[in-house]
Short mmCIF file of C-alpha atoms and ligand atoms in Angstrom, two decimals:
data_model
loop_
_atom_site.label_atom_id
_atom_site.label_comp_id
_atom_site.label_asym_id
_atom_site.label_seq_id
_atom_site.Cartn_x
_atom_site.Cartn_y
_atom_site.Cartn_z
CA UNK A 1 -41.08 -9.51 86.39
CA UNK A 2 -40.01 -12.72 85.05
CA UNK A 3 -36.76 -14.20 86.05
CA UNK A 4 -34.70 -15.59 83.27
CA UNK A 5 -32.45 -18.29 84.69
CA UNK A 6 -29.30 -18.73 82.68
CA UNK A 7 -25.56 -17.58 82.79
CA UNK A 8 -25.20 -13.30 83.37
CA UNK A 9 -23.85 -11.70 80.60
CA UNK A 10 -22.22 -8.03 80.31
CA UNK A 11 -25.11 -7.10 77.45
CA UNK A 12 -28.26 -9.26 76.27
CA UNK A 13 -29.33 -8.99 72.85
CA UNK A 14 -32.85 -10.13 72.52
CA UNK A 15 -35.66 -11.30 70.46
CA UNK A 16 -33.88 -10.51 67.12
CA UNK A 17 -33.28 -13.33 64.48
CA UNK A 18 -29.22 -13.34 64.27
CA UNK A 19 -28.22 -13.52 60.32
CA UNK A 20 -24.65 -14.78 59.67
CA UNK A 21 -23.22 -15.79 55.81
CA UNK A 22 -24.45 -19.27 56.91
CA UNK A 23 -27.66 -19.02 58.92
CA UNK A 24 -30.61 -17.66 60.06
CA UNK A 25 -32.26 -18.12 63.43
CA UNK A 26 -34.66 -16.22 66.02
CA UNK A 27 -32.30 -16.54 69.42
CA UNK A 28 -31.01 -14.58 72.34
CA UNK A 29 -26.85 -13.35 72.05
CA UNK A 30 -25.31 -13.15 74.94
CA UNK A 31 -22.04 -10.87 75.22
CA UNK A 32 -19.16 -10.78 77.80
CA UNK A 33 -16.00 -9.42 77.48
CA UNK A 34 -16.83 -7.49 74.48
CA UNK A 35 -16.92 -11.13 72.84
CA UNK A 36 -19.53 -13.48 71.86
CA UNK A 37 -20.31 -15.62 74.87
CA UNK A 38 -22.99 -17.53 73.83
CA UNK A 39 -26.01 -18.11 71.24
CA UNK A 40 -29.37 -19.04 72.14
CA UNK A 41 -30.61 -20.78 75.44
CA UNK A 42 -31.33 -19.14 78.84
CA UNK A 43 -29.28 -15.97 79.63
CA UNK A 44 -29.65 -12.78 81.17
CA UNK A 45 -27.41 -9.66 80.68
CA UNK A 46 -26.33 -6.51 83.30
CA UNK A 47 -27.76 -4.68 80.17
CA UNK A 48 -29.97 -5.96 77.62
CA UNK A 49 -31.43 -4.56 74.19
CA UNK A 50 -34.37 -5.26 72.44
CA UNK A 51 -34.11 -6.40 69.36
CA UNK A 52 -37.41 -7.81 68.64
CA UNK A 53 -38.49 -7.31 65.49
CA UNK A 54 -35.19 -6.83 63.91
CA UNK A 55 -32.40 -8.55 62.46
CA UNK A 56 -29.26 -9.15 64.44
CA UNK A 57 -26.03 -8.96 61.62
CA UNK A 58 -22.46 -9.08 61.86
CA UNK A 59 -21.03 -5.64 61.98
CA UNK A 60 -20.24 -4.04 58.65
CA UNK A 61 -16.83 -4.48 57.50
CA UNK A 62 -15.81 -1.62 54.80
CA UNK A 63 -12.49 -1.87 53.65
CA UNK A 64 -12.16 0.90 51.82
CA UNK A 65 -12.73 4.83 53.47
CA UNK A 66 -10.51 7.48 52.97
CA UNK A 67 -10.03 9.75 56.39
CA UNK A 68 -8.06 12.72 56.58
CA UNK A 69 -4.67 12.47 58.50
CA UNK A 70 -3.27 15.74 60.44
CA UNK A 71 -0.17 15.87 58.01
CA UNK A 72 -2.21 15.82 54.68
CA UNK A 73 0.03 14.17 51.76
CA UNK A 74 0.14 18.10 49.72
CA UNK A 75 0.17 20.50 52.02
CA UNK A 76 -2.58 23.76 51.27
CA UNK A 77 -4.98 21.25 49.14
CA UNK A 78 -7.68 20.63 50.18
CA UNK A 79 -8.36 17.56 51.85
CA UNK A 80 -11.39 15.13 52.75
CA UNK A 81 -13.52 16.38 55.52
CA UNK A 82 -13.48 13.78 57.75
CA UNK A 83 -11.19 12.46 60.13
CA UNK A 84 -11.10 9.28 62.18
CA UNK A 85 -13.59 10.93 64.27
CA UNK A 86 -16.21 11.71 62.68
CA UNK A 87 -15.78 9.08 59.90
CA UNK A 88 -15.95 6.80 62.86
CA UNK A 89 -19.31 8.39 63.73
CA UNK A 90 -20.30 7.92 60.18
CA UNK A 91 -19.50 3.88 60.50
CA UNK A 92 -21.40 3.59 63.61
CA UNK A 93 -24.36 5.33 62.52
CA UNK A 94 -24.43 3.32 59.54
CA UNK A 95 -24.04 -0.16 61.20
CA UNK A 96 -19.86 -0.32 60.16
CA UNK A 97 -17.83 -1.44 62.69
CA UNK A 98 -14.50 -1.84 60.93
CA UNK A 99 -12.90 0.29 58.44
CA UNK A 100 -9.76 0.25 56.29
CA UNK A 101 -8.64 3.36 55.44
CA UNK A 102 -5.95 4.20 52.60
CA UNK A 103 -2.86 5.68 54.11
CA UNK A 104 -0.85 7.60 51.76
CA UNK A 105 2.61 8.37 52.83
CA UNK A 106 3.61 12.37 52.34
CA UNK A 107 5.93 13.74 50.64
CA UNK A 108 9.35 11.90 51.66
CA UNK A 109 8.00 9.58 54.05
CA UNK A 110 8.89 5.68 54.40
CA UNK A 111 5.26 3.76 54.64
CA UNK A 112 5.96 2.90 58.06
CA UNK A 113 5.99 6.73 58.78
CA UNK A 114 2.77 6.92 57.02
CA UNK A 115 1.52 4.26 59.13
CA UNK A 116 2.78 5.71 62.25
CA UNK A 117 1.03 8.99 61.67
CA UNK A 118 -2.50 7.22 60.77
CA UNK A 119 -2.00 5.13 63.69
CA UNK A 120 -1.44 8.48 65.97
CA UNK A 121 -4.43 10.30 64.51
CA UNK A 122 -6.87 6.74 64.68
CA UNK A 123 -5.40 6.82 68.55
CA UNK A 124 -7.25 9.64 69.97
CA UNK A 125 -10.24 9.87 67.83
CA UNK A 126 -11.37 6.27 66.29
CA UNK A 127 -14.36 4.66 67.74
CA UNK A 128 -14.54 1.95 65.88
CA UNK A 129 -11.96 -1.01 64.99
CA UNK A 130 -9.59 -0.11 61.67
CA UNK A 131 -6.82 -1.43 59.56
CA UNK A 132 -5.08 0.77 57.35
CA UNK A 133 -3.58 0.24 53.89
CA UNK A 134 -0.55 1.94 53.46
CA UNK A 135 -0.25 3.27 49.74
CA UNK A 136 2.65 2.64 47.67
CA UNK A 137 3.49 5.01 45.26
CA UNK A 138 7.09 4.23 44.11
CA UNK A 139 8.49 0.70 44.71
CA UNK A 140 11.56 2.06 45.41
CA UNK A 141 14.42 -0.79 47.02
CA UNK A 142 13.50 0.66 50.32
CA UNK A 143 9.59 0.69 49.70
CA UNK A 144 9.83 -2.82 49.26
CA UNK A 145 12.39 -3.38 51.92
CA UNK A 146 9.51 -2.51 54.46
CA UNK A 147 6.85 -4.83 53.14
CA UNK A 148 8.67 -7.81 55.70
CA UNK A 149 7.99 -5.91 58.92
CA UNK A 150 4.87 -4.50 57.54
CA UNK A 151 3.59 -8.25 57.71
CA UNK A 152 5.11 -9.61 61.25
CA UNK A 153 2.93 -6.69 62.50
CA UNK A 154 0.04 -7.63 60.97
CA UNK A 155 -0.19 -4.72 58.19
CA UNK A 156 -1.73 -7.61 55.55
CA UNK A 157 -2.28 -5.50 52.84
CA UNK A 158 -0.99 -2.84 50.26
CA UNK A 159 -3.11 -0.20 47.87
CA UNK A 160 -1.63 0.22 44.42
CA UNK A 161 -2.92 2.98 41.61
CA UNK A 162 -2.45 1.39 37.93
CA UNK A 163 -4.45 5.21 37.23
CA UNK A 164 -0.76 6.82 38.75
CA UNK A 165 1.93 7.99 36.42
CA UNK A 166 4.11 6.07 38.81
CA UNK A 167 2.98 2.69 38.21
CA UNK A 168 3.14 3.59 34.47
CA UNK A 169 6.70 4.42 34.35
CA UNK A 170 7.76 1.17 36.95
CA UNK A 171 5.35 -1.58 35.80
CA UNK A 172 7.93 -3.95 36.14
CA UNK A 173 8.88 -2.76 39.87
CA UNK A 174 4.97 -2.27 40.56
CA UNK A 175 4.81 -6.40 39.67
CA UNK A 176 7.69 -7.02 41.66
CA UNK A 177 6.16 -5.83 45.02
CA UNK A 178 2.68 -7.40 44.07
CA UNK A 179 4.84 -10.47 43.96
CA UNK A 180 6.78 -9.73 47.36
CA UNK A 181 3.42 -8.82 49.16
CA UNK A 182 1.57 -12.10 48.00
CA UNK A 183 4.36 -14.34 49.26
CA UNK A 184 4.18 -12.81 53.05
CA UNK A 185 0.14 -13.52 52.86
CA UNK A 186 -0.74 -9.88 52.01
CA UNK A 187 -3.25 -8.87 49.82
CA UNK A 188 -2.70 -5.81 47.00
CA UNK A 189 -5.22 -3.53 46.11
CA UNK A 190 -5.19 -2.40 42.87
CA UNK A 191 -7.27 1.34 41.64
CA UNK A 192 -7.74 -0.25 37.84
CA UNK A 193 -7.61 2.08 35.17
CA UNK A 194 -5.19 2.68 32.82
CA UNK A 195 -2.80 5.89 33.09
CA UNK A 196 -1.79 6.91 29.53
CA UNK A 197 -5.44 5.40 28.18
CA UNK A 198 -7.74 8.23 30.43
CA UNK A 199 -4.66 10.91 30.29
CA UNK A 200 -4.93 10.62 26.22
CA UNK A 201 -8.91 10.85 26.49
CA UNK A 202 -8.48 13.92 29.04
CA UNK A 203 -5.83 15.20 26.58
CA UNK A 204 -8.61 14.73 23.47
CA UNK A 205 -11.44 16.69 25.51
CA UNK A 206 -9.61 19.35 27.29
CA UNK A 207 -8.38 20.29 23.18
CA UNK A 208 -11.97 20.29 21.87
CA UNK A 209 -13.03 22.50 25.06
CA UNK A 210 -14.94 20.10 26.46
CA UNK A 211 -12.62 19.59 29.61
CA UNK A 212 -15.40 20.82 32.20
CA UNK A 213 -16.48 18.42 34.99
CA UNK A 214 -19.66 17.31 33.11
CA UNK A 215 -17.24 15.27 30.67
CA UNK A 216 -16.17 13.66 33.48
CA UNK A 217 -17.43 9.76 32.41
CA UNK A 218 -16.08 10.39 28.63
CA UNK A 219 -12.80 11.18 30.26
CA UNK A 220 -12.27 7.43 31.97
CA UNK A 221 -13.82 5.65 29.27
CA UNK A 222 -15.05 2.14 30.34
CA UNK A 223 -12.16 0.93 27.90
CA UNK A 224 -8.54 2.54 30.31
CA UNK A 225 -10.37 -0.08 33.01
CA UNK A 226 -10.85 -3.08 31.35
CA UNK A 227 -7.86 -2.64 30.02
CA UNK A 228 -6.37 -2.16 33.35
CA UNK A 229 -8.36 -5.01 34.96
CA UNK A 230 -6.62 -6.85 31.79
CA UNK A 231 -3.74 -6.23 33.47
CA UNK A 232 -4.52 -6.91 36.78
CA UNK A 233 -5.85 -10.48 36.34
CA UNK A 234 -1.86 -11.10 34.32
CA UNK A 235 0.10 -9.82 37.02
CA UNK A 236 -1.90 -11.93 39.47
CA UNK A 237 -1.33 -15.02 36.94
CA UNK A 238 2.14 -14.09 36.76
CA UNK A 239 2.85 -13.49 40.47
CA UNK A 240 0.47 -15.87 41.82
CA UNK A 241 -0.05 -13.03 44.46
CA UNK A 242 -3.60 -12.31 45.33
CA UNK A 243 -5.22 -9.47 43.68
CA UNK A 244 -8.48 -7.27 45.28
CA UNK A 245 -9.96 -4.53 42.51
CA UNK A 246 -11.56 -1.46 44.15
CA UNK A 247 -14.20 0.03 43.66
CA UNK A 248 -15.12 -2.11 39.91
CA UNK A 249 -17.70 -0.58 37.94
CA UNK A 250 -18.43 -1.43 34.49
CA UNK A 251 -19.86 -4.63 33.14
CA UNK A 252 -16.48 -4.83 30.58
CA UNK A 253 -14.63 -4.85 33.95
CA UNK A 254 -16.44 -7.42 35.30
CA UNK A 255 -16.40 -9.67 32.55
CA UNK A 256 -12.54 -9.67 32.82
CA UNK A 257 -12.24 -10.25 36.86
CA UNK A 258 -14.61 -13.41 35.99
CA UNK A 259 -12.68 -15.11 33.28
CA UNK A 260 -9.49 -14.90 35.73
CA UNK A 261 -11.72 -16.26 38.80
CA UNK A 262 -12.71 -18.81 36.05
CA UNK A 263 -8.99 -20.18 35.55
CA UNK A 264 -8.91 -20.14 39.58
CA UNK A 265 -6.77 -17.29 39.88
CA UNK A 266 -6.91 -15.62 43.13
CA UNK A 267 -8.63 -12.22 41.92
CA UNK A 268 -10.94 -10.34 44.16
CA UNK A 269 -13.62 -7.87 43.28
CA UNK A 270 -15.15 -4.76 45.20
CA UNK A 271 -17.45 -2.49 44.15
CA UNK A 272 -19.21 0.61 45.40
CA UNK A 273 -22.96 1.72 46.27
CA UNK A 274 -21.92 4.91 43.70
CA UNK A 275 -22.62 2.39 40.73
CA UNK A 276 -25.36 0.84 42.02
CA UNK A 277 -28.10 3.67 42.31
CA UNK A 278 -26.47 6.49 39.75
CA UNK A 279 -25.31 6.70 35.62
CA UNK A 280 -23.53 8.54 33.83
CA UNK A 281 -26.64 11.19 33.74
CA UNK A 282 -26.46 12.65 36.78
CA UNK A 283 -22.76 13.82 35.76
CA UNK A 284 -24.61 16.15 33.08
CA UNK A 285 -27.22 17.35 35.54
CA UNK A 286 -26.56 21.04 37.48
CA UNK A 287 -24.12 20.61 39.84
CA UNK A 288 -23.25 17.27 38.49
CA UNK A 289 -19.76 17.57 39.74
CA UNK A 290 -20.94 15.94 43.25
CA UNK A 291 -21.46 12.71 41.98
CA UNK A 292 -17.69 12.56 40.70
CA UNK A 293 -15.60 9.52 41.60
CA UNK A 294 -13.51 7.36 39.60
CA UNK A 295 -13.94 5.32 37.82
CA UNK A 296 -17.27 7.51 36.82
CA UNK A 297 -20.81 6.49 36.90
CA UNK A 298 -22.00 4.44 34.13
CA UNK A 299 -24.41 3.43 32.12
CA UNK A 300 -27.75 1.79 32.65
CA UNK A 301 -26.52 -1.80 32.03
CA UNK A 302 -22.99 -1.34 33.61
CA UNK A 303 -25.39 -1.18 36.61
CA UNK A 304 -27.16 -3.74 35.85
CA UNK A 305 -23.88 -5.80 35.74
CA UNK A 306 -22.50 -5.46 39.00
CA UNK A 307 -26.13 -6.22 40.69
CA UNK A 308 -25.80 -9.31 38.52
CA UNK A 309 -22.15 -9.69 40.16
CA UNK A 310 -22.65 -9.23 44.05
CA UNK A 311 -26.61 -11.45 43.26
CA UNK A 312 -24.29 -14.88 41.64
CA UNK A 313 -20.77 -13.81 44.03
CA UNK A 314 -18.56 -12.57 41.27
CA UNK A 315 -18.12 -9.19 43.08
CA UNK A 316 -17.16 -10.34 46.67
CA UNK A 317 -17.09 -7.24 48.62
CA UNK A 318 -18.75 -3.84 48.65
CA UNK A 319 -17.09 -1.09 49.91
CA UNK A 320 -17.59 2.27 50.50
CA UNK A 321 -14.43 4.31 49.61
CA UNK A 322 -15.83 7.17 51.94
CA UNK A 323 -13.72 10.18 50.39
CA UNK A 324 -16.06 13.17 51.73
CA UNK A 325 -15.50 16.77 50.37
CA UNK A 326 -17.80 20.18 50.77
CA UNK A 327 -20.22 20.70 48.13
CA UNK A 328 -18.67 23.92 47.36
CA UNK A 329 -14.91 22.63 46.82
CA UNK A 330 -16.58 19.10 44.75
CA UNK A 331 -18.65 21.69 42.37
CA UNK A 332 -15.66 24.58 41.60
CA UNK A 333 -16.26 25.50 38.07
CA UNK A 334 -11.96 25.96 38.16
CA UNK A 335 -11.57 22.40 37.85
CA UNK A 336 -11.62 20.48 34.66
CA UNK A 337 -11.50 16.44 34.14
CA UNK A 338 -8.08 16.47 34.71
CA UNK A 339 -7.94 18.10 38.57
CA UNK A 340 -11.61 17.20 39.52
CA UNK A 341 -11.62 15.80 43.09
CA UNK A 342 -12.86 12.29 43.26
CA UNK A 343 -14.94 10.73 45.56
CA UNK A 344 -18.44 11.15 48.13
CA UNK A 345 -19.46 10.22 51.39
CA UNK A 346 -20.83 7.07 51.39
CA UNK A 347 -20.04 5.01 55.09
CA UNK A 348 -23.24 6.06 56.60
CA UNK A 349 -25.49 4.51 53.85
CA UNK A 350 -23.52 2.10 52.74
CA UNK A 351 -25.69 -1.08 54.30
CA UNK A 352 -28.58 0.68 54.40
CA UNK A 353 -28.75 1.01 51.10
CA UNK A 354 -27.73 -2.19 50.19
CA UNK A 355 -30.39 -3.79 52.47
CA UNK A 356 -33.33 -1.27 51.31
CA UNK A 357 -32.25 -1.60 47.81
CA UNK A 358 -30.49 -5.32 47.65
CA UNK A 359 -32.53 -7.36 50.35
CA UNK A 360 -35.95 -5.65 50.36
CA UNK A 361 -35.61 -4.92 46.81
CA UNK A 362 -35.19 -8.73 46.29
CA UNK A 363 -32.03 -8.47 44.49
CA UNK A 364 -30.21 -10.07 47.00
CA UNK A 365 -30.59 -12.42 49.82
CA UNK A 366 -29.79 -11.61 53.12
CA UNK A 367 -26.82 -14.40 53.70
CA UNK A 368 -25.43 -12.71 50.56
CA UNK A 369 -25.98 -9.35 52.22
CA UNK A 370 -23.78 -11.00 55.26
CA UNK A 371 -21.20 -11.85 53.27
CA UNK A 372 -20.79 -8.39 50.92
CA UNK A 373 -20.90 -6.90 53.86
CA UNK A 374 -18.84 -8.42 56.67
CA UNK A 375 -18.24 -12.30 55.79
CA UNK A 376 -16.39 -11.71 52.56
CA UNK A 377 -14.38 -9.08 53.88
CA UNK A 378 -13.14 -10.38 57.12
CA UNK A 379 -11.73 -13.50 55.21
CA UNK A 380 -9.93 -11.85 52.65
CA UNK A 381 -8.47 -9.09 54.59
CA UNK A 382 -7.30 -11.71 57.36
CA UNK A 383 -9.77 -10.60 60.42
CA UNK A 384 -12.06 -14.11 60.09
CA UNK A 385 -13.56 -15.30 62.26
CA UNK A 386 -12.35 -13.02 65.04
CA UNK A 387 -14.94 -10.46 62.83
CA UNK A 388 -17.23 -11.10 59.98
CA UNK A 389 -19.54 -13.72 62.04
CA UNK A 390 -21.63 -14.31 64.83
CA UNK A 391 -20.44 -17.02 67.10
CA UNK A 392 -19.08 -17.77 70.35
CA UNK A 393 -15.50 -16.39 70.83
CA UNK A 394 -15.99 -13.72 67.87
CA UNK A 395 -16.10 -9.85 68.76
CA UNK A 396 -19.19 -8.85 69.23
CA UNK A 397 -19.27 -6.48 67.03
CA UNK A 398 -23.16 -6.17 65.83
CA UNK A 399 -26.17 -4.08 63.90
CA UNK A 400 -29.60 -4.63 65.17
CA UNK A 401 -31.31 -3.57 61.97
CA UNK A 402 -34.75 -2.26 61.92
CA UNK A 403 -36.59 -3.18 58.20
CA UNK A 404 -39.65 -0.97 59.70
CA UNK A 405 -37.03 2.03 60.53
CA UNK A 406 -37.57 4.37 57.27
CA UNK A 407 -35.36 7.71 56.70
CA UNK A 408 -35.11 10.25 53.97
CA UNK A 409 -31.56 10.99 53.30
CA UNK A 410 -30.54 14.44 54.40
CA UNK A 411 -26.78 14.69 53.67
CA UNK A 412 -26.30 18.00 55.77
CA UNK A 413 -27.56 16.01 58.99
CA UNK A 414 -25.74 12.87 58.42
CA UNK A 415 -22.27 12.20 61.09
CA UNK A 416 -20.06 13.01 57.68
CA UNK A 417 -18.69 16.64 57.89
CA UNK A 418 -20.22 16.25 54.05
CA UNK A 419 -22.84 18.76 54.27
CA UNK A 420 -24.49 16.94 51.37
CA UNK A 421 -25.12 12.90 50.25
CA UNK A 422 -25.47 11.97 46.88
CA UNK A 423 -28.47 10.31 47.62
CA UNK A 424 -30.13 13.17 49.11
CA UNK A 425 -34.27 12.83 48.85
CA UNK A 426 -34.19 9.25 48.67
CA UNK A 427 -36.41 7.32 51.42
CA UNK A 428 -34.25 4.27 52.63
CA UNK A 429 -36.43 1.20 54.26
CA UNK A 430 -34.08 -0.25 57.23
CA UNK A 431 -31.94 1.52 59.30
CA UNK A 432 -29.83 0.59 62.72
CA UNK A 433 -31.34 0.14 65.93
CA UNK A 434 -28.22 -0.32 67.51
CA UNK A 435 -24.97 -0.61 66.78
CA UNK A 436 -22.53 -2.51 68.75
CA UNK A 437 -18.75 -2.35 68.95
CA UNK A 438 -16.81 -5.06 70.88
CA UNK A 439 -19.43 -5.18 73.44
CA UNK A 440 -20.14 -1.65 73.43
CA UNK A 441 -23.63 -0.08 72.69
CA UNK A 442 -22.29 2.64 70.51
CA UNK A 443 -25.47 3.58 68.23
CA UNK A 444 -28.91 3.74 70.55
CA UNK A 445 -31.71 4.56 69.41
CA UNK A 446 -30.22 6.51 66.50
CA UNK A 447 -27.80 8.47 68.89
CA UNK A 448 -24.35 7.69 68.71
CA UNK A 449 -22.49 7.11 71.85
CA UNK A 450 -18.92 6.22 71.50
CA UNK A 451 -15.98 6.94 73.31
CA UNK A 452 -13.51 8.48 70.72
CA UNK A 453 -9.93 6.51 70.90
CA UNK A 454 -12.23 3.38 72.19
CA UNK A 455 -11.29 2.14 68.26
CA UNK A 456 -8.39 -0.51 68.17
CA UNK A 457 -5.88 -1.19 65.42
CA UNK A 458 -6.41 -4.87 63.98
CA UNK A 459 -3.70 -7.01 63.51
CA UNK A 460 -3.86 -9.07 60.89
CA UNK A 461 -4.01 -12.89 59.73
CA UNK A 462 -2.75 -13.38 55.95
CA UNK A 463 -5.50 -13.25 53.51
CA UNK A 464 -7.59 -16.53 53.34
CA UNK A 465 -8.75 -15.78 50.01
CA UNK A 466 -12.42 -16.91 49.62
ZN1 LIG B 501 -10.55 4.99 47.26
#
């Protein structure tokens, strides 16, 4: 055997061609401390992996999952299927190595109790690194009381619903703590669509007997979030506050979050794989009722749109917003547009979608798949460049993705406790090698291997906008 001279390293990374939102080269990554200790030149590791043939990327940052908590916020619904276990497992398998998940405070509790219990649950079971977004739903005095401690301990952002009949009835509150949290350097996530606008189309169908799921897209019209991304882009004019849309997915929508990027206003857009490999037509199919999220699939050129976005950077961020049920309780025929529960697993095939689809497709380059995927987030959720790069000092938090690996999705095998995807059947080109977490080899080989509690709560920097 060879010796390599050079500094020892914990872990070796070699052969691959390291990616960041800024470069591309063929070199060596050498890891100590669970921290990047050094790019290129001679090194040789305790441990090494091979990563020839494949390309070395910054960890996948998705800021938007939805994990269940032990105290669910109605007690005797049902609730998402995974936990910060296996949603953890999900993220690893998938490349992800940080998550955000939406905390929503139960019945009575402050949102520092809400964080509290998240932060319990994530202890014992995370594997990978998380934030959490605690969820306002009333800015009550003391709601907004708690948003000054939230940010001396590094909880830098805040998830809003314009879709709730809360924000409705306290718009002018609502802007008042979009305005508190941009002044402390936190960011506000806003669920855009507009309450009375998709209650009054639910209200028209569920009358003509047309309430069943498959009317699902006619009953959150493409107008209720325009209209609410209208608003959005004001209230970030008005407050100056930074704003970050989830999950955007209409080209109307779009349009709007661009003119108010246009006058430099500090508005932020997400979207989701859902809208960029399904319409509106799969709603009507059998069974449609799986591929039910909101706002709802659309049409052919709303698709069309959003590649358009995340190809020139007018969508900034993909994210996942993982909400995993059962087939059985997404499909009840008992629900109608007005109950239906919202949302699929999505953290496992997040990036490789996006690369199969986006990179090999040629839809995207793969700096801008960096940047949708880890780069973008890490600024604007505060975490750069501790994540979201590869460079000395940074976490090493990395995928070594194959382009050769293929896979056809099989929902019921996946880490979710989904027992379907919504993208069942399809063959995917590029899958992870390994995944690694701070140092730690936690996907090899396809098999994940983490320690659960190994995860860590992030602190946060304020946002740095983009
Ligand atoms: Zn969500």
């Amino acid at each position: 055997m060879r010796a390599i001279a050079g500094i020892e390293c914990d872990l070796v990374v070699r052969g691959g061609t390291v990616v960041t939102a800024g470069s591309s080269a063929e070199c060596d990554l050498g890891i100590s401390g669970g921290r990047i200790s050094q790019v290129g030149g001679p090194m040789r590791g305790r441990r090494e992996i091979d990563a020839s043939g494949a390309l070395v990327l910054p960890g996948g940052i998705d800021m938007h999952v939805h994990l269940s908590s032990p105290e669910p916020a109605e007690p005797g619904v049902p609730a998402w299927v995974d936990d910060f276990g296996s949603g953890s497992r999900a993220a690893i398998a998938g490349g992800v190595t940080t998550i955000g998940n939406m905390t929503f405070p139960a019945e009575g509790q402050s949102l520092h109790q809400a964080l509290d219990r998240d932060l319990g649950a994530a202890a014992g079971t995370a594997s990978v690194d998380y934030v959490l977004h605690p969820v306002m739903a009333s800015p009550s005095p003391e709601a907004l009381a708690e948003l000054p401690d939230l940010a001396a301990a590094g909880h830098m952002s805040l998830k809003l619903f314009m879709i709730s009949d809360e924000f409705e009835a306290q718009a002018a509150g609502m802007i008042a703590a979009i305005s508190a949290a941009g002044r402390l350097g936190m960011l506000t996530l806003l669920h855009c669509e507009d309450a009375a606008l998709v209650q009054f189309a639910g209200q028209q169908l569920l009358a003509a007997g047309r309430g069943g799921l498959a009317s699902w897209a006619e009953s959150r019209p493409v107008l209720a979030e325009r209209a609410a991304v209208d608003r959005a882009v004001a209230i970030c004019e008005a407050t100056g506050s930074p704003v970050y849309i989830v999950h955007l997915s209409s080209a109307a929508a779009l349009d709007s979050a661009r003119r108010g990027r246009a006058r430099g206003l500090p508005v932020f857009v997400e979207s989701r794989p859902l809208y960029l490999y399904l319409t509106s037509a799969a709603l009507r199919e059998q069974d449609g009722g799986k591929y039910i999220g909101a706002p709802p699939l659309r049409e052919p050129a709303d698709v069309a749109a959003i590649w358009s976005g995340l190809a020139d950077g007018s969508v900034h961020t993909l994210g996942s917003d993982h909400a995993p049920w059962s087939l059985r309780d997404k499909i009840d025929d008992t629900l109608d547009v007005t109950t239906a529960r919202q949302g699929v697993a999505d953290l496992e095939t997040i990036m490789p979608m996006l690369f199969s689809a986006g990179v090999l497709g040629g839809r995207i380059s793969l700096t801008r798949f960096v940047e949708l995927t880890s780069a973008n987030p890490a600024r604007l959720f505060g975490l750069y460049p501790r994540k979201g790069t590869i460079a000395v000092g940074s976490d090493a938090d990395l995928v070594v993705l194959d382009p050769q690996l293929r896979r056809t999705i099989d929902g019921r095998s996946m880490q979710s406790n989904a027992d379907y995807s919504v993208y069942d059947g399809r063959e995917i080109h590029g899958w992870p090698r390994f995944t690694v977490s701070r140092g730690d080899v936690v996907l090899a080989d396809g098999q994940v291997i983490a320690e659960p509690g190994r995860g860590q709560l992030l602190r946060r920097d304020p946002t740095a906008g983009l």
